[in-house]
mmCIF file of C-alpha atoms in Angstrom:
data_model
loop_
_atom_site.group_PDB
_atom_site.id
_atom_site.type_symbol
_atom_site.label_atom_id
_atom_site.label_comp_id
_atom_site.label_asym_id
_atom_site.label_seq_id
_atom_site.Cartn_x
_atom_site.Cartn_y
_atom_site.Cartn_z
ATOM 1 C CA MET A 1 0.000 0.000 0.000
ATOM 2 C CA THR A 2 1.333 3.431 -0.872
ATOM 3 C CA THR A 3 2.210 5.849 1.910
ATOM 4 C CA THR A 4 2.088 8.990 -0.215
ATOM 5 C CA VAL A 5 -0.290 11.691 1.017
ATOM 6 C CA PRO A 6 -1.891 13.481 -1.949
ATOM 7 C CA ALA A 7 -1.409 17.225 -2.103
ATOM 8 C CA ALA A 8 -4.471 19.364 -1.410
ATOM 9 C CA THR A 9 -4.723 20.353 -5.080
ATOM 10 C CA ARG A 10 -5.285 16.702 -6.069
ATOM 11 C CA TRP A 11 -8.442 16.349 -3.974
ATOM 12 C CA PRO A 12 -12.048 17.113 -5.036
ATOM 13 C CA ARG A 13 -12.992 20.795 -5.082
ATOM 14 C CA PRO A 14 -15.354 20.617 -2.027
ATOM 15 C CA PHE A 15 -12.551 19.130 0.082
ATOM 16 C CA ARG A 16 -10.156 21.848 -1.090
ATOM 17 C CA TYR A 17 -12.496 24.550 0.226
ATOM 18 C CA VAL A 18 -12.821 22.742 3.557
ATOM 19 C CA TYR A 19 -9.041 22.364 3.622
ATOM 20 C CA ALA A 20 -8.624 26.121 3.001
ATOM 21 C CA ALA A 21 -11.063 26.891 5.829
ATOM 22 C CA ASN A 22 -9.167 24.573 8.159
ATOM 23 C CA LEU A 23 -5.866 26.202 7.190
ATOM 24 C CA THR A 24 -7.116 29.763 7.723
ATOM 25 C CA GLU A 25 -8.846 29.042 11.006
ATOM 26 C CA GLY A 26 -5.819 27.117 12.266
ATOM 27 C CA LEU A 27 -3.507 30.094 11.786
ATOM 28 C CA GLY A 28 -5.686 32.290 13.969
ATOM 29 C CA PHE A 29 -6.186 29.570 16.560
ATOM 30 C CA GLN A 30 -2.457 29.217 17.170
ATOM 31 C CA VAL A 31 -2.143 32.931 17.867
ATOM 32 C CA GLY A 32 -5.144 32.845 20.194
ATOM 33 C CA TYR A 33 -3.803 29.743 21.954
ATOM 34 C CA LEU A 34 -1.005 31.935 23.309
ATOM 35 C CA ALA A 35 -2.715 35.316 23.408
ATOM 36 C CA VAL A 36 -5.544 34.336 25.784
ATOM 37 C CA PRO A 37 -3.404 33.099 28.732
ATOM 38 C CA VAL A 38 -0.785 35.809 28.134
ATOM 39 C CA LEU A 39 -3.557 38.431 28.179
ATOM 40 C CA ALA A 40 -4.863 36.999 31.454
ATOM 41 C CA VAL A 41 -1.436 36.885 33.122
ATOM 42 C CA SER A 42 0.195 40.072 31.823
ATOM 43 C CA VAL A 43 -2.751 42.459 31.320
ATOM 44 C CA LEU A 44 -5.371 41.266 33.817
ATOM 45 C CA ALA A 45 -2.924 39.946 36.498
ATOM 46 C CA ALA A 46 -4.607 36.544 36.727
ATOM 47 C CA THR A 47 -3.539 34.139 39.480
ATOM 48 C CA PRO A 48 -2.595 30.490 38.742
ATOM 49 C CA GLY A 49 -6.086 29.447 39.822
ATOM 50 C CA GLN A 50 -7.689 31.957 37.452
ATOM 51 C CA VAL A 51 -5.456 30.797 34.600
ATOM 52 C CA GLY A 52 -6.594 27.248 35.296
ATOM 53 C CA LEU A 53 -10.249 28.316 35.343
ATOM 54 C CA LEU A 54 -9.778 30.146 32.042
ATOM 55 C CA ALA A 55 -8.296 27.051 30.420
ATOM 56 C CA ALA A 56 -11.071 24.865 31.869
ATOM 57 C CA LEU A 57 -13.794 27.181 30.554
ATOM 58 C CA SER A 58 -12.271 27.131 27.073
ATOM 59 C CA THR A 59 -13.130 23.435 26.816
ATOM 60 C CA ALA A 60 -16.046 23.177 29.273
ATOM 61 C CA ALA A 61 -18.525 23.437 26.382
ATOM 62 C CA PHE A 62 -17.604 19.907 25.347
ATOM 63 C CA LEU A 63 -18.858 18.717 28.718
ATOM 64 C CA LEU A 64 -21.946 20.951 28.687
ATOM 65 C CA VAL A 65 -23.212 20.479 25.127
ATOM 66 C CA GLY A 66 -20.803 17.950 23.608
ATOM 67 C CA LEU A 67 -23.160 14.971 23.513
ATOM 68 C CA PRO A 68 -26.330 16.850 22.433
ATOM 69 C CA ALA A 69 -24.296 18.556 19.710
ATOM 70 C CA GLY A 70 -23.825 15.196 18.002
ATOM 71 C CA VAL A 71 -27.572 14.670 17.718
ATOM 72 C CA TRP A 72 -28.092 18.184 16.332
ATOM 73 C CA VAL A 73 -25.257 17.757 13.826
ATOM 74 C CA ASP A 74 -26.714 14.461 12.594
ATOM 75 C CA ARG A 75 -30.057 16.261 12.097
ATOM 76 C CA SER A 76 -28.635 19.328 10.296
ATOM 77 C CA PRO A 77 -26.710 20.230 7.112
ATOM 78 C CA ARG A 78 -23.127 19.938 8.290
ATOM 79 C CA ARG A 79 -21.764 22.736 6.123
ATOM 80 C CA THR A 80 -24.347 25.146 7.564
ATOM 81 C CA VAL A 81 -23.329 24.194 11.095
ATOM 82 C CA MET A 82 -19.654 24.862 10.281
ATOM 83 C CA VAL A 83 -20.365 28.294 8.768
ATOM 84 C CA ALA A 84 -22.558 29.366 11.698
ATOM 85 C CA ALA A 85 -19.913 28.258 14.190
ATOM 86 C CA ASP A 86 -17.234 30.314 12.427
ATOM 87 C CA LEU A 87 -19.374 33.470 12.323
ATOM 88 C CA ALA A 88 -20.259 33.204 16.009
ATOM 89 C CA ARG A 89 -16.616 32.774 17.026
ATOM 90 C CA ALA A 90 -15.555 35.725 14.868
ATOM 91 C CA ALA A 91 -17.983 38.032 16.696
ATOM 92 C CA LEU A 92 -16.921 36.786 20.118
ATOM 93 C CA TYR A 93 -13.191 37.187 19.486
ATOM 94 C CA ALA A 94 -13.736 40.679 18.044
ATOM 95 C CA SER A 95 -15.282 41.763 21.355
ATOM 96 C CA ILE A 96 -11.978 41.363 23.233
ATOM 97 C CA PRO A 97 -9.835 44.010 21.466
ATOM 98 C CA LEU A 98 -12.877 46.315 21.341
ATOM 99 C CA ALA A 99 -13.366 46.053 25.115
ATOM 100 C CA TRP A 100 -9.631 46.530 25.705
ATOM 101 C CA TRP A 101 -9.636 49.638 23.495
ATOM 102 C CA ALA A 102 -12.539 51.022 25.561
ATOM 103 C CA ASP A 103 -10.660 50.192 28.791
ATOM 104 C CA ALA A 104 -13.526 47.892 29.791
ATOM 105 C CA LEU A 105 -11.917 44.446 29.479
ATOM 106 C CA THR A 106 -12.324 42.205 32.533
ATOM 107 C CA LEU A 107 -11.589 38.612 33.445
ATOM 108 C CA GLY A 108 -15.340 38.029 33.498
ATOM 109 C CA GLN A 109 -15.615 38.937 29.831
ATOM 110 C CA LEU A 110 -12.629 36.751 29.007
ATOM 111 C CA TYR A 111 -14.272 33.842 30.840
ATOM 112 C CA ALA A 112 -17.502 34.361 28.881
ATOM 113 C CA VAL A 113 -15.740 34.623 25.518
ATOM 114 C CA VAL A 114 -13.700 31.442 25.924
ATOM 115 C CA LEU A 115 -16.766 29.524 27.146
ATOM 116 C CA LEU A 116 -18.987 30.650 24.270
ATOM 117 C CA THR A 117 -16.308 30.226 21.607
ATOM 118 C CA GLY A 118 -15.927 26.732 23.002
ATOM 119 C CA VAL A 119 -19.585 26.095 22.171
ATOM 120 C CA GLY A 120 -18.885 27.190 18.603
ATOM 121 C CA THR A 121 -15.871 24.901 18.471
ATOM 122 C CA VAL A 122 -17.960 21.940 19.653
ATOM 123 C CA PHE A 123 -20.372 22.282 16.749
ATOM 124 C CA GLY A 124 -17.713 23.239 14.192
ATOM 125 C CA ASP A 125 -15.371 20.365 15.009
ATOM 126 C CA VAL A 126 -18.071 17.687 15.269
ATOM 127 C CA ALA A 127 -19.587 18.795 11.963
ATOM 128 C CA ALA A 128 -16.180 18.939 10.235
ATOM 129 C CA GLN A 129 -15.131 15.434 11.265
ATOM 130 C CA SER A 130 -18.563 14.081 10.323
ATOM 131 C CA PHE A 131 -18.438 15.868 6.937
ATOM 132 C CA LEU A 132 -15.090 14.400 5.872
ATOM 133 C CA PRO A 133 -16.280 10.896 4.828
ATOM 134 C CA GLU A 134 -18.866 12.550 2.552
ATOM 135 C CA LEU A 135 -16.196 14.685 0.898
ATOM 136 C CA VAL A 136 -13.454 12.125 0.196
ATOM 137 C CA GLY A 137 -15.027 8.677 0.621
ATOM 138 C CA ARG A 138 -14.233 6.160 3.326
ATOM 139 C CA ASP A 139 -11.418 4.504 1.373
ATOM 140 C CA ARG A 140 -9.370 7.755 1.470
ATOM 141 C CA LEU A 141 -9.899 8.695 5.105
ATOM 142 C CA VAL A 142 -6.390 7.829 6.323
ATOM 143 C CA ALA A 143 -4.813 9.862 3.506
ATOM 144 C CA ALA A 144 -7.190 12.803 4.085
ATOM 145 C CA ASN A 145 -6.644 12.809 7.837
ATOM 146 C CA SER A 146 -2.899 12.542 7.314
ATOM 147 C CA LEU A 147 -3.002 15.631 5.083
ATOM 148 C CA LEU A 148 -5.125 17.574 7.587
ATOM 149 C CA MET A 149 -2.979 16.570 10.579
ATOM 150 C CA THR A 150 0.241 17.331 8.706
ATOM 151 C CA THR A 151 -1.066 20.761 7.786
ATOM 152 C CA ASN A 152 -2.280 21.463 11.314
ATOM 153 C CA ALA A 153 1.086 20.439 12.737
ATOM 154 C CA SER A 154 2.892 22.686 10.253
ATOM 155 C CA ILE A 155 0.648 25.577 11.304
ATOM 156 C CA GLN A 156 1.381 24.789 14.930
ATOM 157 C CA ILE A 157 5.120 25.034 14.339
ATOM 158 C CA GLY A 158 5.060 28.415 12.669
ATOM 159 C CA GLY A 159 1.825 29.687 14.222
ATOM 160 C CA ARG A 160 2.831 29.355 17.856
ATOM 161 C CA GLY A 161 6.301 30.739 17.324
ATOM 162 C CA PHE A 162 4.973 33.610 15.236
ATOM 163 C CA GLY A 163 2.051 34.007 17.628
ATOM 164 C CA GLY A 164 4.399 34.429 20.562
ATOM 165 C CA LEU A 165 6.342 37.123 18.722
ATOM 166 C CA LEU A 166 3.125 38.786 17.554
ATOM 167 C CA VAL A 167 1.783 38.872 21.111
ATOM 168 C CA GLN A 168 5.098 40.294 22.297
ATOM 169 C CA TRP A 169 5.183 43.003 19.573
ATOM 170 C CA LEU A 170 1.521 44.051 19.375
ATOM 171 C CA GLY A 171 0.199 42.954 22.731
ATOM 172 C CA ALA A 172 -2.281 40.170 23.394
ATOM 173 C CA PRO A 173 -5.503 42.181 22.790
ATOM 174 C CA LEU A 174 -4.548 43.259 19.270
ATOM 175 C CA ALA A 175 -3.147 39.838 18.423
ATOM 176 C CA LEU A 176 -6.521 38.321 19.316
ATOM 177 C CA ALA A 177 -8.196 40.424 16.638
ATOM 178 C CA LEU A 178 -6.561 38.052 14.145
ATOM 179 C CA ASN A 179 -8.819 35.252 15.385
ATOM 180 C CA ALA A 180 -11.925 37.167 14.347
ATOM 181 C CA VAL A 181 -10.532 37.753 10.847
ATOM 182 C CA THR A 182 -9.493 34.137 10.315
ATOM 183 C CA HIS A 183 -12.898 32.806 11.369
ATOM 184 C CA LEU A 184 -14.581 35.160 8.917
ATOM 185 C CA LEU A 185 -12.298 33.955 6.111
ATOM 186 C CA SER A 186 -12.963 30.350 7.087
ATOM 187 C CA ALA A 187 -16.728 30.907 6.904
ATOM 188 C CA LEU A 188 -16.309 32.494 3.468
ATOM 189 C CA ALA A 189 -14.388 29.466 2.164
ATOM 190 C CA LEU A 190 -17.029 27.073 3.518
ATOM 191 C CA THR A 191 -19.829 28.920 1.717
ATOM 192 C CA ARG A 192 -18.184 27.790 -1.547
ATOM 193 C CA VAL A 193 -18.826 24.122 -0.700
ATOM 194 C CA ARG A 194 -21.969 22.887 -2.400
ATOM 195 C CA PRO A 195 -24.283 21.016 0.014
ATOM 196 C CA ILE A 196 -24.040 17.249 -0.339
ATOM 197 C CA ALA A 197 -27.440 15.542 -0.269
ATOM 198 C CA THR A 198 -26.634 12.641 2.033
ATOM 199 C CA VAL A 199 -26.429 12.328 5.800
ATOM 200 C CA GLY A 200 -27.036 15.494 7.764
ATOM 201 C CA THR A 201 -29.078 17.357 5.158
ATOM 202 C CA GLY A 202 -32.464 16.755 6.752
ATOM 203 C CA ARG A 203 -33.335 13.916 4.289
ATOM 204 C CA ASP A 204 -31.711 11.186 6.368
ATOM 205 C CA ARG A 205 -32.934 12.112 9.837
ATOM 206 C CA PRO A 206 -32.064 9.618 12.618
ATOM 207 C CA ALA A 207 -34.991 7.665 14.011
ATOM 208 C CA GLY A 208 -36.283 7.953 17.566
ATOM 209 C CA GLY A 209 -36.411 10.722 20.141
ATOM 210 C CA PHE A 210 -33.559 13.003 21.145
ATOM 211 C CA GLY A 211 -32.559 10.984 24.225
ATOM 212 C CA ARG A 212 -32.605 7.716 22.335
ATOM 213 C CA GLN A 213 -30.440 9.138 19.552
ATOM 214 C CA LEU A 214 -27.949 10.552 22.058
ATOM 215 C CA ALA A 215 -27.706 7.241 23.920
ATOM 216 C CA GLU A 216 -27.214 5.377 20.642
ATOM 217 C CA GLY A 217 -24.055 7.379 19.924
ATOM 218 C CA VAL A 218 -22.655 6.803 23.409
ATOM 219 C CA ARG A 219 -23.361 3.056 23.195
ATOM 220 C CA HIS A 220 -21.669 2.883 19.809
ATOM 221 C CA VAL A 221 -18.424 4.219 21.298
ATOM 222 C CA LEU A 222 -18.409 2.685 24.767
ATOM 223 C CA GLY A 223 -19.731 -0.666 23.546
ATOM 224 C CA SER A 224 -17.097 -1.102 20.846
ATOM 225 C CA PRO A 225 -13.993 -3.182 21.675
ATOM 226 C CA LEU A 226 -12.011 -0.943 19.295
ATOM 227 C CA LEU A 227 -13.424 2.511 20.051
ATOM 228 C CA ARG A 228 -13.705 2.237 23.843
ATOM 229 C CA PRO A 229 -9.973 1.692 24.607
ATOM 230 C CA LEU A 230 -9.087 4.312 22.015
ATOM 231 C CA ALA A 231 -11.333 6.821 23.813
ATOM 232 C CA VAL A 232 -9.892 5.945 27.236
ATOM 233 C CA SER A 233 -6.286 6.263 26.053
ATOM 234 C CA LEU A 234 -6.806 9.539 24.200
ATOM 235 C CA ALA A 235 -8.754 11.047 27.096
ATOM 236 C CA GLY A 236 -5.870 10.135 29.387
ATOM 237 C CA ILE A 237 -3.395 11.795 27.026
ATOM 238 C CA ASN A 238 -5.460 14.972 26.875
ATOM 239 C CA LEU A 239 -5.912 15.179 30.635
ATOM 240 C CA THR A 240 -2.259 14.615 31.513
ATOM 241 C CA VAL A 241 -0.773 16.805 28.781
ATOM 242 C CA ASN A 242 -3.162 19.644 29.624
ATOM 243 C CA LEU A 243 -2.079 19.493 33.241
ATOM 244 C CA MET A 244 1.313 20.569 31.918
ATOM 245 C CA THR A 245 0.126 22.947 29.193
ATOM 246 C CA THR A 246 -2.088 24.988 31.524
ATOM 247 C CA MET A 247 0.739 25.890 33.913
ATOM 248 C CA LEU A 248 3.492 26.413 31.339
ATOM 249 C CA PRO A 249 2.615 30.126 30.831
ATOM 250 C CA VAL A 250 2.874 30.689 34.602
ATOM 251 C CA VAL A 251 6.181 28.807 34.822
ATOM 252 C CA PHE A 252 7.668 30.596 31.793
ATOM 253 C CA LEU A 253 6.484 34.131 32.543
ATOM 254 C CA ARG A 254 6.796 34.178 36.334
ATOM 255 C CA ASP A 255 9.110 31.431 37.586
ATOM 256 C CA LEU A 256 11.668 31.534 34.770
ATOM 257 C CA GLY A 257 11.244 35.167 33.771
ATOM 258 C CA LEU A 258 11.000 34.311 30.054
ATOM 259 C CA GLY A 259 8.800 36.174 27.567
ATOM 260 C CA ALA A 260 5.854 35.214 25.396
ATOM 261 C CA GLY A 261 8.252 34.686 22.480
ATOM 262 C CA ALA A 262 10.153 31.961 24.341
ATOM 263 C CA LEU A 263 6.882 30.327 25.379
ATOM 264 C CA GLY A 264 5.667 30.380 21.776
ATOM 265 C CA LEU A 265 8.870 28.816 20.473
ATOM 266 C CA PHE A 266 8.743 26.122 23.153
ATOM 267 C CA LEU A 267 5.152 25.218 22.336
ATOM 268 C CA GLY A 268 6.088 25.363 18.658
ATOM 269 C CA ALA A 269 8.412 22.425 19.307
ATOM 270 C CA GLY A 270 5.227 20.469 19.916
ATOM 271 C CA GLY A 271 4.180 21.422 16.399
ATOM 272 C CA VAL A 272 7.395 19.914 15.054
ATOM 273 C CA GLY A 273 6.621 16.708 16.927
ATOM 274 C CA ALA A 274 3.011 16.636 15.722
ATOM 275 C CA LEU A 275 4.180 17.173 12.149
ATOM 276 C CA LEU A 276 6.682 14.324 12.412
ATOM 277 C CA GLY A 277 3.955 12.135 13.866
ATOM 278 C CA ALA A 278 1.482 12.952 11.095
ATOM 279 C CA VAL A 279 4.101 12.367 8.373
ATOM 280 C CA THR A 280 5.421 9.110 9.836
ATOM 281 C CA ALA A 281 2.062 7.640 10.918
ATOM 282 C CA ARG A 282 1.225 5.791 7.696
ATOM 283 C CA PRO A 283 4.749 4.465 6.968
ATOM 284 C CA LEU A 284 5.125 3.356 10.588
ATOM 285 C CA ALA A 285 1.706 1.685 10.619
ATOM 286 C CA THR A 286 2.467 -0.095 7.344
ATOM 287 C CA ARG A 287 5.749 -1.388 8.724
ATOM 288 C CA ILE A 288 4.730 -2.497 12.242
ATOM 289 C CA GLY A 289 0.927 -2.658 11.982
ATOM 290 C CA HIS A 290 -1.721 -0.082 12.809
ATOM 291 C CA GLY A 291 -2.343 -1.531 16.256
ATOM 292 C CA ARG A 292 1.294 -1.309 17.323
ATOM 293 C CA ALA A 293 1.560 2.168 15.810
ATOM 294 C CA LEU A 294 -1.195 3.307 18.203
ATOM 295 C CA TRP A 295 0.348 2.043 21.473
ATOM 296 C CA LEU A 296 4.104 1.541 20.936
ATOM 297 C CA PRO A 297 5.006 5.264 20.522
ATOM 298 C CA GLY A 298 3.383 5.952 23.899
ATOM 299 C CA LEU A 299 5.669 3.404 25.538
ATOM 300 C CA LEU A 300 8.737 4.798 23.788
ATOM 301 C CA VAL A 301 8.129 8.407 24.911
ATOM 302 C CA ALA A 302 7.008 7.553 28.460
ATOM 303 C CA PRO A 303 9.999 9.371 30.077
ATOM 304 C CA ALA A 304 9.493 12.535 27.987
ATOM 305 C CA GLY A 305 7.046 14.162 30.400
ATOM 306 C CA ALA A 306 9.676 14.241 33.130
ATOM 307 C CA LEU A 307 11.879 16.402 30.901
ATOM 308 C CA VAL A 308 9.032 18.904 30.555
ATOM 309 C CA ALA A 309 8.522 18.981 34.322
ATOM 310 C CA LEU A 310 12.234 19.782 34.764
ATOM 311 C CA VAL A 311 12.056 22.819 32.454
ATOM 312 C CA ASP A 312 14.476 25.592 33.390
ATOM 313 C CA THR A 313 16.726 28.097 31.699
ATOM 314 C CA GLY A 314 19.851 27.046 29.801
ATOM 315 C CA ALA A 315 20.322 23.433 28.738
ATOM 316 C CA TRP A 316 17.259 22.258 30.650
ATOM 317 C CA LEU A 317 15.075 24.430 28.428
ATOM 318 C CA TRP A 318 16.336 22.580 25.349
ATOM 319 C CA LEU A 319 15.864 19.170 27.000
ATOM 320 C CA ALA A 320 12.325 20.114 28.029
ATOM 321 C CA GLY A 321 11.609 21.196 24.456
ATOM 322 C CA LEU A 322 12.829 17.804 23.241
ATOM 323 C CA GLY A 323 10.478 16.101 25.692
ATOM 324 C CA TRP A 324 7.580 18.256 24.506
ATOM 325 C CA LEU A 325 8.407 17.362 20.894
ATOM 326 C CA ALA A 326 8.407 13.643 21.737
ATOM 327 C CA LEU A 327 4.993 13.808 23.433
ATOM 328 C CA ALA A 328 3.559 15.635 20.423
ATOM 329 C CA TRP A 329 5.076 13.062 18.028
ATOM 330 C CA ARG A 330 3.129 10.328 19.813
ATOM 331 C CA THR A 331 -0.052 12.412 19.628
ATOM 332 C CA GLY A 332 0.418 13.138 15.909
ATOM 333 C CA ILE A 333 0.600 9.432 15.104
ATOM 334 C CA GLY A 334 -2.448 8.653 17.235
ATOM 335 C CA ASN A 335 -4.507 11.404 15.634
ATOM 336 C CA VAL A 336 -4.025 10.179 12.073
ATOM 337 C CA ILE A 337 -4.652 6.508 12.771
ATOM 338 C CA GLY A 338 -7.195 6.951 15.562
ATOM 339 C CA VAL A 339 -9.455 9.435 13.762
ATOM 340 C CA SER A 340 -9.448 7.293 10.622
ATOM 341 C CA LEU A 341 -10.379 4.220 12.667
ATOM 342 C CA ARG A 342 -13.249 6.090 14.298
ATOM 343 C CA GLN A 343 -14.650 7.277 10.978
ATOM 344 C CA ARG A 344 -14.182 3.913 9.265
ATOM 345 C CA ALA A 345 -15.872 1.959 12.068
ATOM 346 C CA THR A 346 -18.965 4.191 12.228
ATOM 347 C CA PRO A 347 -21.982 4.258 9.865
ATOM 348 C CA ASP A 348 -22.866 7.584 8.231
ATOM 349 C CA ALA A 349 -26.002 8.124 10.311
ATOM 350 C CA LEU A 350 -23.965 7.911 13.553
ATOM 351 C CA LEU A 351 -20.927 9.986 12.564
ATOM 352 C CA GLY A 352 -22.052 13.163 14.320
ATOM 353 C CA ARG A 353 -22.931 11.364 17.543
ATOM 354 C CA MET A 354 -19.760 9.253 17.485
ATOM 355 C CA ASN A 355 -17.566 12.320 16.978
ATOM 356 C CA ALA A 356 -19.517 14.217 19.645
ATOM 357 C CA THR A 357 -19.027 11.373 22.118
ATOM 358 C CA PHE A 358 -15.289 11.341 21.446
ATOM 359 C CA ARG A 359 -15.155 15.124 21.699
ATOM 360 C CA PHE A 360 -17.097 14.991 24.973
ATOM 361 C CA LEU A 361 -14.638 12.510 26.456
ATOM 362 C CA LEU A 362 -11.431 13.889 24.955
ATOM 363 C CA THR A 363 -12.027 17.599 25.319
ATOM 364 C CA GLY A 364 -13.849 17.058 28.584
ATOM 365 C CA ALA A 365 -10.608 15.500 29.807
ATOM 366 C CA ILE A 366 -8.809 18.694 28.746
ATOM 367 C CA ALA A 367 -11.240 20.751 30.844
ATOM 368 C CA VAL A 368 -10.724 18.474 33.835
ATOM 369 C CA GLY A 369 -6.956 18.672 33.366
ATOM 370 C CA ALA A 370 -7.064 22.464 33.199
ATOM 371 C CA GLY A 371 -9.196 22.749 36.333
ATOM 372 C CA LEU A 372 -7.005 20.285 38.209
ATOM 373 C CA ALA A 373 -3.898 22.151 37.073
ATOM 374 C CA GLY A 374 -5.350 25.391 38.444
ATOM 375 C CA LEU A 375 -6.073 23.801 41.831
ATOM 376 C CA LEU A 376 -2.681 22.120 42.086
ATOM 377 C CA GLY A 377 -0.903 25.228 40.867
ATOM 378 C CA GLN A 378 -2.720 27.461 43.337
ATOM 379 C CA TYR A 379 -2.171 25.298 46.428
ATOM 380 C CA ALA A 380 0.898 23.172 45.639
ATOM 381 C CA GLY A 381 2.840 25.387 43.237
ATOM 382 C CA PRO A 382 2.872 25.599 39.417
ATOM 383 C CA ARG A 383 5.471 22.820 39.097
ATOM 384 C CA THR A 384 3.208 20.209 40.702
ATOM 385 C CA PRO A 385 0.819 19.899 37.717
ATOM 386 C CA LEU A 386 3.828 19.351 35.455
ATOM 387 C CA TRP A 387 4.933 16.341 37.488
ATOM 388 C CA VAL A 388 1.441 14.885 37.919
ATOM 389 C CA GLY A 389 0.900 15.205 34.176
ATOM 390 C CA ALA A 390 4.272 13.639 33.375
ATOM 391 C CA ILE A 391 3.553 10.566 35.518
ATOM 392 C CA GLY A 392 0.070 10.102 34.089
ATOM 393 C CA ALA A 393 1.199 10.573 30.477
ATOM 394 C CA ALA A 394 3.688 7.721 30.893
ATOM 395 C CA LEU A 395 0.783 5.268 31.437
ATOM 396 C CA THR A 396 -1.655 6.257 28.682
ATOM 397 C CA TRP A 397 -0.578 3.544 26.230
ATOM 398 C CA LEU A 398 -1.771 0.711 28.517
ATOM 399 C CA PRO A 399 -5.522 0.733 27.600
ATOM 400 C CA LEU A 400 -4.615 0.216 23.919
ATOM 401 C CA TYR A 401 -2.079 -2.500 24.679
ATOM 402 C CA ARG A 402 -4.607 -4.447 26.749
ATOM 403 C CA SER A 403 -7.320 -4.406 24.046
ATOM 404 C CA PRO A 404 -8.017 -5.772 20.530
ATOM 405 C CA VAL A 405 -6.595 -2.513 19.160
ATOM 406 C CA ARG A 406 -3.152 -4.039 19.702
ATOM 407 C CA THR A 407 -3.658 -6.200 16.594
ATOM 408 C CA LEU A 408 -5.697 -3.701 14.581
ATOM 409 C CA PRO A 409 -5.622 -4.122 10.779
ATOM 410 C CA ASP A 410 -5.365 -1.212 8.351
ATOM 411 C CA PRO A 411 -8.509 0.927 8.956
ATOM 412 C CA ASP A 412 -8.918 1.278 5.168
ATOM 413 C CA ARG A 413 -9.408 -2.491 5.009
ATOM 414 C CA LEU A 414 -11.951 -2.746 7.803
ATOM 415 C CA PRO A 415 -15.383 -3.724 6.488
ATOM 416 C CA PRO A 416 -17.549 -0.627 6.007
ATOM 417 C CA ALA A 417 -19.703 0.142 9.029
ATOM 418 C CA ALA A 418 -23.261 -0.965 8.678
ATOM 419 C CA GLY A 419 -25.830 1.791 8.354
#
């Protein structure tokens, strides 16, 4: 089987527009990823606990509306959901620099913006992942996801480094204005995609009441011997890594006395790792098997979290960056293979609810990790979440190893999911 990932220009026109929207939105997201916590720490004097709450609220929407969103996405035209989500997020992000300019910006507004933009992200992400099989076909999912993950990782490399410098030069409030612009451009690109008259257009409405449809999606994930361990492992990765990510701005800016530029470059090392993971996922899976490619990298990088927890100036900063790169490499591989497995093993009518269930578990774990990081950072010091996260991250490969995923075949050769 070939391991070449087709360039974006070789895909169908509808996918190219979705790819362009993903690219544009991703650039703004990487700037905002840094600008929001830097704004809280440097402009609004947020405490470690408040930084943790801010990070938790940014993903809390996946816990609040994550599961119902899957039902609504399966009942609605998915392109329309994606466009509406982009427009809503553009308006919310635009409110931050406007409030700052009027000298009216508060932590309360920042809390509200990250919570509500999280709601938009829930619907946008669930709809996008459910839309992909319609755009490219199930036999090209691994290649399409590899292209998307490779692009996202490339954006992460340059976007976070550039974002850190942009925040340092312009200030966090003005840098956040870029998010509003990129979401508007993303919505414009998505309007060029012609609606596809299959699942999610209103013609193929799921049967049963709302509660029954929601429960059906949860059962599909938690009752599957392939999807359940994948969800547990990925949720563990998200929780433990976000324990570290949430407190890194506090450690960099306050404990180490480094600037937003250094923080951006450090986090950008994770983009390098994610890019390497996305590029090597298919060749590695072809060589050692898709099952081993899901769990073995986690075992190999188990000590990497300790390097991140030991971050300091000088040589330790470089070693911590190497550890961060290694953790992201493992995640990049898991994203390509894991997302393709999820899409391949799920019938069209359940795609929205399956993706919503995964988003609920995975991003909910991020929210829990952020809240826990805030508590630990506030009462035990900002280094404590780094160590707790490092220890937990070293164990996240075990659910996959102890399941049928260990001997998983190529997802492209799994029998199509029954409708």
